[in-house]
Short mmCIF file of C-alpha atoms in Angstrom, two decimals:
data_model
loop_
_atom_site.label_atom_id
_atom_site.label_comp_id
_atom_site.label_asym_id
_atom_site.label_seq_id
_atom_site.Cartn_x
_atom_site.Cartn_y
_atom_site.Cartn_z
CA MET A 166 265.86 194.71 187.38
CA LEU A 167 265.94 193.08 183.96
CA SER A 168 268.82 195.35 182.94
CA THR A 169 270.98 193.84 185.68
CA ILE A 170 269.92 190.22 185.24
CA LEU A 171 273.48 189.10 184.43
CA ALA A 172 274.59 190.20 187.88
CA LEU A 173 272.40 187.56 189.52
CA PRO A 174 274.10 184.41 188.17
CA THR A 175 277.45 186.17 188.62
CA LEU A 176 276.50 186.76 192.26
CA LEU A 177 275.72 183.06 192.67
CA LEU A 178 279.09 182.10 191.16
CA THR A 179 280.83 184.62 193.43
CA LEU A 180 279.06 183.22 196.49
CA HIS A 181 280.11 179.69 195.49
CA THR A 182 283.71 180.88 195.20
CA THR A 183 283.40 182.46 198.65
CA THR A 184 282.15 179.18 200.13
CA LEU A 185 285.37 177.55 198.92
CA ILE A 186 287.87 180.27 199.75
CA LEU A 187 286.87 180.80 203.39
CA PRO A 188 287.34 177.20 204.62
CA THR A 189 290.52 176.91 202.54
CA ILE A 190 292.07 179.90 204.29
CA SER A 191 290.91 178.54 207.64
CA ARG A 192 292.66 175.23 206.91
CA LEU A 193 295.85 177.01 205.82
CA ARG A 194 295.86 179.13 208.99
CA GLN A 195 296.06 175.93 211.06
CA TYR A 196 299.59 175.48 209.70
CA GLU A 197 300.66 179.14 209.77
CA SER A 198 302.58 179.05 213.05
CA ALA A 199 304.53 175.97 211.95
CA SER A 200 305.19 177.68 208.62
CA LYS A 201 306.45 180.82 210.39
CA THR A 202 308.80 178.72 212.49
CA ALA A 203 310.11 176.95 209.39
CA ALA A 204 310.48 180.32 207.66
CA GLN A 205 312.95 181.41 210.35
CA TYR A 206 315.32 178.65 209.25
CA SER A 207 314.62 178.32 205.54
CA ASN A 208 314.43 180.91 202.79
CA THR A 209 312.37 178.48 200.73
CA ALA A 210 309.84 178.09 203.55
CA ALA A 211 309.73 181.87 204.01
CA GLU A 212 309.10 182.38 200.31
CA LYS A 213 306.33 179.73 200.26
CA LEU A 214 304.66 181.34 203.28
CA ARG A 215 304.81 184.77 201.64
CA LYS A 216 303.39 183.42 198.36
CA THR A 217 300.66 181.55 200.22
CA GLN A 218 299.56 184.71 202.00
CA LEU A 219 299.77 186.93 198.91
CA THR A 220 297.94 184.57 196.59
CA GLN A 221 295.17 183.90 199.09
CA ALA A 222 294.82 187.66 199.63
CA SER A 223 294.48 188.27 195.89
CA GLY A 224 291.74 185.63 195.70
CA VAL A 225 289.88 187.18 198.63
CA ILE A 226 290.20 190.69 197.20
CA ALA A 227 288.96 189.65 193.75
CA THR A 228 286.05 187.70 195.22
CA THR A 229 285.11 190.56 197.55
CA ILE A 230 285.18 193.10 194.71
CA SER A 231 283.06 190.75 192.60
CA LEU A 232 280.56 190.38 195.44
CA ILE A 233 280.34 194.13 196.03
CA SER A 234 279.96 194.76 192.29
CA CYS A 235 277.15 192.21 191.97
CA LEU A 236 275.29 193.74 194.89
CA TYR A 237 275.83 197.23 193.47
CA LEU A 238 274.53 196.23 190.04
CA LEU A 239 271.51 194.45 191.52
CA SER A 240 270.59 197.35 193.80
CA SER A 241 271.45 200.34 191.62
CA PRO A 242 268.76 201.85 189.41
CA SER A 243 271.48 203.30 187.17
CA ILE A 244 272.65 201.19 184.26
CA GLN A 245 275.27 203.68 183.18
CA TYR A 246 278.33 201.79 184.44
CA GLN A 247 277.40 198.14 183.90
CA GLY A 248 279.90 197.49 181.13
CA VAL A 249 282.70 199.29 182.94
CA THR A 250 281.95 197.53 186.23
CA ALA A 251 281.90 194.15 184.50
CA GLY A 252 285.06 194.91 182.51
CA VAL A 253 286.98 195.99 185.60
CA ASN A 254 285.85 192.83 187.39
CA ALA A 255 286.91 190.68 184.45
CA VAL A 256 290.40 192.18 184.66
CA ILE A 257 290.58 191.85 188.46
CA CYS A 258 289.40 188.23 188.44
CA GLY A 259 291.71 187.45 185.53
CA LEU A 260 294.72 188.93 187.32
CA ALA A 261 293.88 187.08 190.54
CA TYR A 262 293.48 183.87 188.50
CA VAL A 263 296.92 184.28 186.91
CA HIS A 264 298.51 185.24 190.24
CA MET A 265 297.04 182.28 192.12
CA ALA A 266 297.52 179.78 189.27
CA GLY A 267 301.25 180.46 189.29
CA PHE A 268 301.48 179.10 192.82
CA TRP A 269 298.50 176.81 193.42
CA ASN A 270 299.14 174.04 190.90
CA GLU A 271 300.42 170.47 190.84
CA ARG A 272 303.93 171.61 189.90
CA GLU A 273 304.38 174.00 192.85
CA GLN A 274 302.46 172.25 195.62
CA THR A 275 303.40 169.00 197.28
CA ARG A 276 300.78 166.89 198.99
CA ILE A 277 301.92 165.68 202.39
CA PRO A 278 300.86 162.13 203.29
CA LEU A 279 298.66 161.87 206.41
CA VAL A 280 298.08 165.66 206.63
CA LYS A 281 294.51 165.68 205.36
CA ASP A 282 293.55 169.29 206.20
CA PHE A 283 296.65 170.71 204.55
CA ASN A 284 296.08 168.65 201.41
CA GLU A 285 292.43 169.76 201.37
CA ALA A 286 293.60 173.38 201.65
CA ILE A 287 295.84 172.89 198.61
CA ARG A 288 292.98 171.29 196.67
CA GLY A 289 290.60 174.03 197.79
CA SER A 290 293.02 176.70 196.59
CA GLU A 291 293.31 174.98 193.21
CA LYS A 292 289.50 175.00 192.95
CA VAL A 293 289.39 178.70 193.85
CA VAL A 294 291.82 179.33 190.99
CA LEU A 295 289.47 177.56 188.57
CA LEU A 296 286.46 179.50 189.85
CA LEU A 297 288.29 182.82 189.60
CA GLY A 298 288.95 181.99 185.95
CA THR A 299 285.26 181.23 185.52
CA LEU A 300 284.31 184.50 187.23
CA GLY A 301 286.68 186.32 184.88
CA VAL A 302 284.94 184.71 181.90
CA GLY A 303 281.52 185.54 183.34
CA TRP A 304 282.37 189.18 183.95
CA GLY A 305 284.05 189.46 180.54
CA VAL A 306 281.02 188.06 178.71
CA ALA A 307 278.71 190.30 180.76
CA ALA A 308 280.83 193.34 179.88
CA GLY A 309 280.68 192.49 176.19
CA LEU A 310 276.94 191.91 176.30
CA TRP A 311 276.29 195.19 178.12
CA VAL A 312 278.53 197.11 175.73
CA VAL A 313 276.68 195.81 172.66
CA GLY A 314 273.30 196.27 174.34
CA MET A 315 272.43 192.59 174.77
CA GLY A 316 272.85 192.40 178.54
CA GLU A 317 269.22 193.16 179.22
CA GLY A 318 267.04 190.13 178.97
CA VAL A 319 266.80 186.48 178.22
CA VAL A 320 269.03 186.41 175.12
CA GLY A 321 271.93 187.97 177.01
CA LEU A 322 271.35 185.61 179.91
CA VAL A 323 271.39 182.60 177.55
CA ILE A 324 274.63 183.78 175.90
CA TRP A 325 276.18 184.33 179.33
CA GLY A 326 274.96 180.90 180.45
CA VAL A 327 276.41 179.16 177.40
CA ALA A 328 279.81 180.86 177.80
CA VAL A 329 280.09 180.28 181.54
CA GLY A 330 278.52 176.83 181.20
CA ALA A 331 281.17 175.88 178.65
CA ARG A 332 283.90 177.03 181.04
CA ALA A 333 282.23 175.15 183.93
CA TRP A 334 281.98 172.02 181.80
CA GLY A 335 285.67 172.35 180.97
CA ILE A 336 286.69 172.48 184.64
CA ALA A 337 284.03 170.07 185.96
CA GLY A 338 286.42 167.14 186.26
CA GLU A 339 289.00 169.17 188.17
CA MET A 340 286.30 170.59 190.45
CA GLY A 341 284.97 167.11 191.23
CA TRP A 342 281.59 167.84 189.62
CA LYS A 343 281.73 164.80 187.33
CA ARG A 344 283.42 161.49 187.65
#
């Protein structure tokens, strides 16, 4: 179990990301039929609907793969593929981060006055982007630690915690964790 200790905090971060992505998608789905109707008359609306669906799907896929990988690492007695699993997840989360960040940002999204759920869905998607970046950092650090043989134990966990903690501190204001 100690050899997979880095998968535990990564699992917690993945679960936190999941708790944000699911209600965000639910909120966006409330406006999907109106968006489809608008898409029939506007190429811009059709493109925004397509990008919304694709970017949300990439976030769900990356988060699901991260969750499955964490559970695999925590339940598998084999430590042969830890570095590879973590490295692949770092790439997947990084790609999902870049893909979503290109669409879910202040420049691309417009808040609509008096449409609280839609605005919360936009904000939730922006938070998911930040957490996917943090997951990418977490998996990347874990991969590096496992490759150099420091992923097993307290020292590796502390290094992981400092790296991911620094990233979390950097996004804390945007996440609403500090005022």
